[in-house]
Amino acid sequence: MILRPPPQERVPRLRKHLSADALYQLVRLGCEKIPDHRGRKCPISLTDALMSAFGMFSLKDPSLLAFEERRNDKNMGNLFGIAHVPSDTHMREILDPVEPRQLRPLFDDVFRQLQRGKALESFVFYQGHYLLSLDGTGYFSSSSIHCDSCLEKVHKQTGEITYQHQMLAAVMMHPDHREVVPLAPEPIEKQDGSEKNDCERNAAKRLLRQIRQEHPHLKLIVVEDGLASNAPHIRELQNQDMHFILGAKPGDHPFLFEQVLAAFEADRVTTISWTEEGVLCEISFINGVPLNESNQDLRVNFLQYGEYGPNGEQRTWTWVTDLEISRQNARWLVKGGRCRWKIENETFNTLKNQGYHFEHNYGHGKKNLSVVFAMLMMLAFLVDQVQQLCCPLFQATWKKMGTKRALWDNLRSHFRHFVFRSMRHLYQVMLYDLAKKLLAPTLNTC
Ligand SMILES: [Zn+2]
């Protein structure tokens, strides 16, 4: 049953290139450029298989089995441009050999659309630079299911092996925005031909190089936790022409903190303080201190922020940065350092707890399937974030539904019961309750 959309003047205006329909089409065009590893014409194309997985994550289906019900659903063709939806087994077979790095351009395509629509202008954080937060997270762990790229963790006492998958995410963010813009993540996995486990640091090196290759002129300030404030990583950031604000803990940097303490005593540290709702807030900073004893040539600027409550409670954060700190910019740089939590809260927690089923095993495969699924889910999340940021129709529908979970539930139920011409059509029907109005007389006669 096709529902009639409301008159056009009532519909919130769309930024055409940043609407769900335009973005789904963009993703589809990107998928078409990925060569089919089967090297022959098959009844179900690689593009259809990739778009089916992308569609499954866009609809937030809880399992591949639930998605299978959509095999004959006209909406899969109308909204995602899919000619043939594969069965669950077939989808896993087609996607397992796909190289995850072949999916990276799909993220770039969406990112460039954001640039083109000038939607990133409000993300500029400092002197034309964007904040990019990097952090790793795990999404799969099993003692039995495993593939060629699984990380292997051996229990010291029992010798039992746990197989894991992790990824390093890179997410653009801004203190004033709830939305985040993920770039293509880097899998932390066993590298081709290697028996050794990968680690977050190696993945970071690969990821930073790829980002620089994909975005040669993008001005970036990389924000990371205390694990990243080591000399080799900082030199890698410098090589890639990226600025940084990195967490720094006294336990990891005894020499640095000794230097800062000495500077405090010599009155060489600048301090700014103010009070907010009875809490004393204080920033201390000093420029040009050596990072550690063995890398004295590597000078960093030290930034500390503390909150001291009336009853003795206190919280402090410390960072090292290559940005020259001044009385004018210190508070803003603290905001930049503190907004790192967004990669945890607004990205990983959303993926794990807001309907995306990030930790569900949709299928593991023998080669890359687990990583391919994780990347396509991140891509679906990116497209959703763009809509949340730029699409008034999406924003209005979300507001009406109240929560993201209610939005996705409603979307799935509309998708199941009606036929839509486009995502725009679907959101309009949800926003103006057109389905309910249509069903009301029928229900009244029951
Ligand atoms: Zn695996």
XYZ file of C-alpha atoms and ligand atoms in Angstrom:
447
model
C 0.000 0.000 0.000
C 1.496 3.381 -1.019
C 0.691 6.277 1.293
C 0.083 9.744 -0.137
C 2.650 12.310 1.093
C 1.456 15.580 2.697
C 1.271 18.840 0.675
C 4.796 20.095 -0.079
C 4.506 23.371 1.848
C 4.166 21.432 5.133
C 7.322 19.388 4.616
C 10.572 20.595 6.275
C 13.086 21.712 3.650
C 15.823 19.255 2.724
C 19.445 19.900 1.833
C 19.167 17.719 -1.213
C 22.694 16.293 -1.305
C 22.649 15.496 2.396
C 19.291 13.726 2.595
C 19.033 9.969 3.185
C 17.990 9.320 -0.422
C 20.963 11.200 -1.884
C 23.381 9.578 0.557
C 22.066 6.037 -0.049
C 22.482 6.621 -3.766
C 26.003 7.922 -3.175
C 26.884 4.810 -1.155
C 25.446 2.650 -3.911
C 27.536 4.397 -6.593
C 30.609 3.868 -4.397
C 29.796 0.155 -4.011
C 29.510 -0.187 -7.787
C 33.156 0.891 -8.111
C 34.396 -2.026 -5.959
C 35.516 -4.849 -8.277
C 33.631 -8.126 -7.791
C 36.169 -10.657 -6.480
C 34.201 -13.459 -8.195
C 35.356 -12.106 -11.567
C 32.197 -13.170 -13.386
C 28.608 -12.026 -13.691
C 26.582 -13.544 -10.879
C 22.810 -13.475 -10.247
C 23.389 -11.327 -7.149
C 25.908 -8.543 -7.685
C 28.521 -7.515 -5.120
C 26.830 -4.084 -5.070
C 23.493 -5.671 -4.088
C 25.191 -7.729 -1.357
C 27.036 -4.676 0.049
C 23.911 -2.503 -0.125
C 21.877 -5.257 1.554
C 24.288 -5.284 4.514
C 24.321 -1.475 4.557
C 20.496 -1.501 4.436
C 20.375 -4.008 7.297
C 22.487 -1.679 9.463
C 20.549 1.408 8.357
C 17.319 -0.286 9.442
C 19.032 -1.575 12.622
C 17.815 -5.124 12.111
C 18.883 -7.166 15.131
C 20.079 -10.162 13.093
C 20.661 -11.386 9.571
C 17.700 -13.709 10.044
C 15.424 -10.733 10.790
C 16.792 -9.019 7.703
C 15.998 -12.084 5.570
C 12.295 -11.262 5.835
C 13.026 -8.308 3.579
C 14.115 -10.449 0.630
C 10.885 -9.780 -1.277
C 10.227 -6.317 0.139
C 9.739 -3.725 -2.605
C 11.191 -1.067 -0.301
C 14.652 -2.625 -0.609
C 14.578 -1.717 -4.304
C 12.820 1.633 -3.908
C 14.944 2.964 -1.045
C 18.307 1.218 -1.384
C 18.315 0.490 -5.128
C 18.775 -3.256 -4.529
C 17.655 -5.541 -7.374
C 18.133 -8.848 -5.497
C 18.534 -9.269 -1.740
C 20.739 -12.311 -1.029
C 19.880 -14.997 1.540
C 21.832 -14.785 4.812
C 24.245 -17.563 3.790
C 24.771 -16.074 0.357
C 25.408 -12.589 1.761
C 28.108 -13.975 4.070
C 29.731 -15.891 1.191
C 29.817 -12.859 -1.104
C 31.108 -10.403 1.505
C 33.703 -12.556 3.298
C 36.499 -12.102 0.692
C 35.947 -8.313 0.306
C 39.051 -6.381 1.402
C 37.973 -3.940 4.143
C 40.188 -1.182 2.735
C 38.065 -1.219 -0.435
C 35.264 0.251 1.688
C 37.278 3.322 2.744
C 36.265 5.445 -0.311
C 32.583 5.073 0.689
C 33.315 7.116 3.822
C 35.258 9.691 1.805
C 32.351 10.119 -0.614
C 29.993 11.020 2.250
C 32.637 13.266 3.840
C 33.113 15.208 0.586
C 29.380 15.670 0.304
C 29.447 17.239 3.780
C 32.274 19.536 2.675
C 30.396 20.421 -0.494
C 27.272 21.268 1.509
C 29.424 23.441 3.811
C 28.117 21.386 6.721
C 31.592 21.023 8.204
C 32.154 24.746 8.625
C 30.615 24.697 12.091
C 33.048 21.902 13.040
C 36.112 24.143 12.691
C 37.630 24.182 16.173
C 40.732 26.351 16.116
C 42.428 28.426 13.422
C 40.808 26.475 10.585
C 41.543 23.097 12.194
C 39.153 20.259 13.016
C 39.325 18.040 16.089
C 39.819 14.377 15.239
C 39.520 11.908 18.084
C 41.155 8.474 17.778
C 40.281 5.524 20.005
C 40.090 1.753 19.833
C 37.179 -0.452 20.806
C 36.404 -4.172 20.803
C 33.257 -5.551 19.193
C 33.781 -9.320 19.109
C 35.106 -11.901 21.535
C 34.757 -15.687 21.447
C 36.571 -18.793 22.598
C 35.461 -20.841 19.584
C 34.484 -18.717 16.555
C 37.477 -17.256 14.743
C 38.869 -16.223 11.356
C 42.215 -15.414 9.703
C 42.209 -11.840 10.981
C 41.156 -12.479 14.616
C 43.423 -11.236 17.380
C 44.377 -14.104 19.697
C 44.641 -13.652 23.437
C 46.145 -16.614 25.308
C 45.183 -17.042 28.956
C 48.421 -17.217 30.966
C 47.326 -19.996 33.338
C 44.943 -22.132 31.293
C 46.394 -21.527 27.829
C 42.853 -20.972 26.565
C 42.644 -18.770 23.464
C 40.145 -15.925 23.166
C 39.544 -14.608 19.661
C 38.804 -10.924 19.355
C 38.099 -8.136 16.905
C 38.849 -4.499 17.595
C 38.868 -1.382 15.499
C 40.468 2.012 15.756
C 37.919 4.722 15.063
C 38.695 8.255 13.903
C 35.865 10.652 14.566
C 35.619 14.352 13.804
C 33.941 16.295 16.578
C 33.341 19.726 18.062
C 32.597 20.785 21.669
C 29.347 22.488 20.581
C 28.023 19.593 18.479
C 26.396 16.438 19.678
C 26.895 14.854 16.269
C 30.179 13.283 15.254
C 31.574 12.587 11.780
C 33.393 9.248 11.650
C 36.069 8.731 9.017
C 36.790 5.184 7.819
C 38.039 3.135 10.813
C 41.117 0.930 10.790
C 40.747 -2.701 11.851
C 43.122 -3.854 14.584
C 43.721 -7.336 13.236
C 46.356 -9.858 12.384
C 48.144 -8.543 9.320
C 48.462 -10.609 6.133
C 51.049 -13.356 6.486
C 51.806 -12.429 10.085
C 51.462 -14.661 13.131
C 51.838 -11.686 15.445
C 48.921 -9.812 16.926
C 48.355 -6.255 15.780
C 48.122 -3.451 18.315
C 46.376 -0.093 18.560
C 49.658 1.811 18.043
C 50.400 0.072 14.719
C 46.813 0.545 13.616
C 47.105 4.256 14.497
C 50.201 4.578 12.313
C 48.389 2.990 9.354
C 45.247 5.036 9.971
C 47.028 8.413 10.219
C 48.876 7.729 6.955
C 45.665 6.716 5.188
C 43.807 9.778 6.454
C 46.608 12.049 5.217
C 46.577 10.318 1.840
C 42.804 10.636 1.528
C 42.699 14.226 2.828
C 46.043 15.857 1.975
C 44.954 19.378 2.912
C 42.666 18.720 5.871
C 43.820 20.708 8.913
C 43.601 18.425 11.920
C 44.185 18.458 15.659
C 44.297 14.842 16.831
C 42.872 14.221 20.298
C 43.740 10.971 22.095
C 44.054 9.433 25.539
C 47.226 9.056 27.620
C 48.409 5.949 25.723
C 49.182 8.158 22.735
C 51.457 10.690 24.438
C 54.689 8.881 23.572
C 57.543 10.152 21.405
C 57.213 7.741 18.404
C 53.493 8.497 18.051
C 53.984 12.264 18.387
C 56.698 12.127 15.704
C 54.280 10.208 13.453
C 51.670 12.947 13.983
C 54.289 15.565 13.111
C 55.259 13.603 9.982
C 51.637 13.670 8.880
C 51.425 17.415 9.566
C 48.789 17.001 12.269
C 48.561 18.924 15.532
C 47.679 17.145 18.750
C 46.125 17.398 22.216
C 46.983 14.154 24.037
C 46.175 13.015 27.567
C 49.228 12.768 29.870
C 49.263 11.044 33.247
C 51.885 11.572 35.989
C 52.550 7.800 36.202
C 53.471 7.623 32.497
C 55.462 10.867 32.446
C 57.385 11.280 35.742
C 60.092 13.416 34.106
C 57.585 15.766 32.464
C 55.655 16.247 35.700
C 58.912 16.882 37.633
C 59.764 19.616 35.124
C 56.322 21.149 35.507
C 56.546 21.017 39.301
C 59.928 22.755 39.188
C 58.417 25.390 36.889
C 55.513 25.845 39.341
C 57.992 26.449 42.156
C 59.962 28.891 40.001
C 56.709 30.715 39.195
C 57.024 30.017 35.464
C 53.584 28.369 35.110
C 50.638 30.558 34.096
C 47.413 29.995 36.021
C 43.878 31.164 35.227
C 41.031 30.533 37.658
C 37.334 31.294 37.922
C 34.286 29.999 39.804
C 31.298 28.185 38.301
C 28.333 27.311 40.551
C 30.514 27.176 43.640
C 33.219 25.087 41.943
C 36.685 26.571 41.554
C 37.979 25.949 38.016
C 41.670 26.377 37.370
C 43.849 26.093 34.281
C 47.639 25.931 34.514
C 49.954 25.820 31.511
C 53.555 26.108 30.443
C 54.958 25.971 26.906
C 58.108 24.201 25.714
C 58.842 21.420 28.225
C 60.621 18.174 27.261
C 58.244 15.179 26.922
C 60.606 12.794 28.693
C 64.244 12.317 29.646
C 65.235 10.314 26.577
C 63.492 12.675 24.139
C 64.601 16.063 25.433
C 64.498 17.524 21.933
C 60.762 16.791 21.725
C 59.220 19.830 23.376
C 55.532 19.936 24.226
C 53.194 22.428 25.844
C 51.663 21.282 29.112
C 48.009 21.990 29.958
C 46.201 21.155 33.184
C 42.586 21.744 34.148
C 41.175 21.190 37.628
C 37.764 21.496 39.271
C 37.741 21.895 43.059
C 34.398 21.612 44.884
C 33.463 23.280 48.187
C 33.647 19.952 50.085
C 37.133 19.025 49.010
C 36.099 17.005 45.929
C 38.415 17.506 42.986
C 38.965 16.340 39.411
C 41.948 17.124 37.218
C 42.890 16.505 33.593
C 46.276 16.986 31.975
C 47.339 17.101 28.346
C 50.347 17.760 26.169
C 49.915 19.680 22.930
C 52.005 21.269 20.201
C 49.615 24.254 20.014
C 51.106 27.302 21.709
C 48.992 27.895 24.829
C 48.087 31.442 25.843
C 45.729 33.109 28.300
C 43.407 33.705 25.324
C 43.135 30.151 24.027
C 43.704 28.022 27.166
C 40.015 27.567 28.046
C 39.137 26.652 24.473
C 41.981 24.116 24.230
C 40.776 22.515 27.486
C 37.340 22.169 25.859
C 38.993 20.468 22.894
C 40.882 18.021 25.127
C 37.810 17.239 27.193
C 35.596 16.629 24.167
C 37.510 13.380 23.551
C 34.813 11.588 25.579
C 32.515 12.039 22.590
C 34.212 9.123 20.838
C 33.177 6.944 23.796
C 29.739 8.411 24.467
C 28.479 9.598 21.112
C 30.134 6.917 18.975
C 30.878 3.595 20.712
C 28.025 3.799 23.229
C 25.571 4.794 20.506
C 26.721 1.870 18.349
C 26.513 -0.546 21.273
C 23.364 0.678 23.044
C 21.258 2.843 20.729
C 19.917 0.236 18.361
C 22.945 -0.519 16.145
C 23.835 -3.923 17.735
C 27.585 -3.238 17.339
C 28.544 -6.274 19.405
C 26.124 -8.702 17.734
C 27.796 -11.316 15.573
C 26.006 -11.005 12.210
C 28.395 -13.581 10.785
C 32.106 -14.085 11.218
C 33.345 -15.688 8.008
C 36.764 -17.175 7.413
C 38.518 -14.091 6.106
C 37.114 -10.554 6.424
C 33.365 -10.819 6.999
C 33.431 -9.638 10.606
C 35.485 -6.556 9.663
C 33.392 -5.832 6.531
C 30.194 -5.878 8.610
C 31.727 -3.606 11.284
C 32.822 -1.092 8.630
C 29.424 -1.079 6.908
C 27.750 -0.526 10.275
C 30.054 2.453 10.912
C 29.138 3.749 7.436
C 25.410 3.471 8.254
C 26.134 5.361 11.486
C 27.953 8.092 9.507
C 24.974 8.494 7.156
C 22.632 8.713 10.168
C 24.866 11.330 11.801
C 24.850 13.410 8.603
C 21.050 13.297 8.551
C 20.919 14.227 12.222
C 23.207 17.162 11.512
C 21.807 18.377 8.191
C 18.342 17.007 7.444
C 15.409 18.974 8.953
C 12.986 16.191 7.998
C 15.032 13.608 9.936
C 15.384 16.021 12.875
C 11.635 16.695 12.978
C 10.782 12.980 12.787
C 13.302 12.114 15.527
C 11.878 14.887 17.720
C 8.368 13.571 17.228
C 9.405 9.996 18.105
C 11.248 11.172 21.216
C 14.142 8.716 21.238
C 16.401 7.104 18.693
C 15.108 3.658 19.653
C 11.500 4.759 19.043
C 12.563 6.315 15.741
C 14.213 3.090 14.508
C 11.307 0.922 15.789
C 8.787 3.085 13.955
C 10.901 3.160 10.852
C 11.123 -0.649 10.761
C 7.440 -1.102 11.376
C 6.492 1.392 8.616
C 8.989 -0.293 6.315
C 7.377 -3.674 6.971
C 3.771 -2.655 6.384
C 3.840 -0.094 3.587
C 5.567 0.608 0.313
C 7.497 3.856 0.010
C 8.960 5.638 -2.960
C 11.876 7.099 -1.030
C 13.241 7.710 2.474
C 11.791 11.204 2.223
C 8.380 9.672 1.653
C 8.870 7.309 4.619
C 9.950 10.090 7.020
C 7.016 12.258 5.895
C 4.530 9.483 6.608
C 6.080 8.990 10.061
C 6.193 12.704 10.802
C 2.566 13.385 9.844
C 1.118 10.133 11.212
C -0.290 9.270 7.794
C -0.229 5.529 8.432
C -2.274 5.868 11.625
C -4.850 8.056 9.887
C -5.175 5.545 7.108
C -5.605 2.601 9.468
C -7.986 4.331 11.887
C -11.316 3.701 10.037
C -10.426 0.021 9.541
C -9.665 -0.419 13.232
C -12.873 1.371 14.236
C -14.998 -1.159 12.389
C -13.362 -4.119 14.187
Zn 37.850 -13.125 13.336
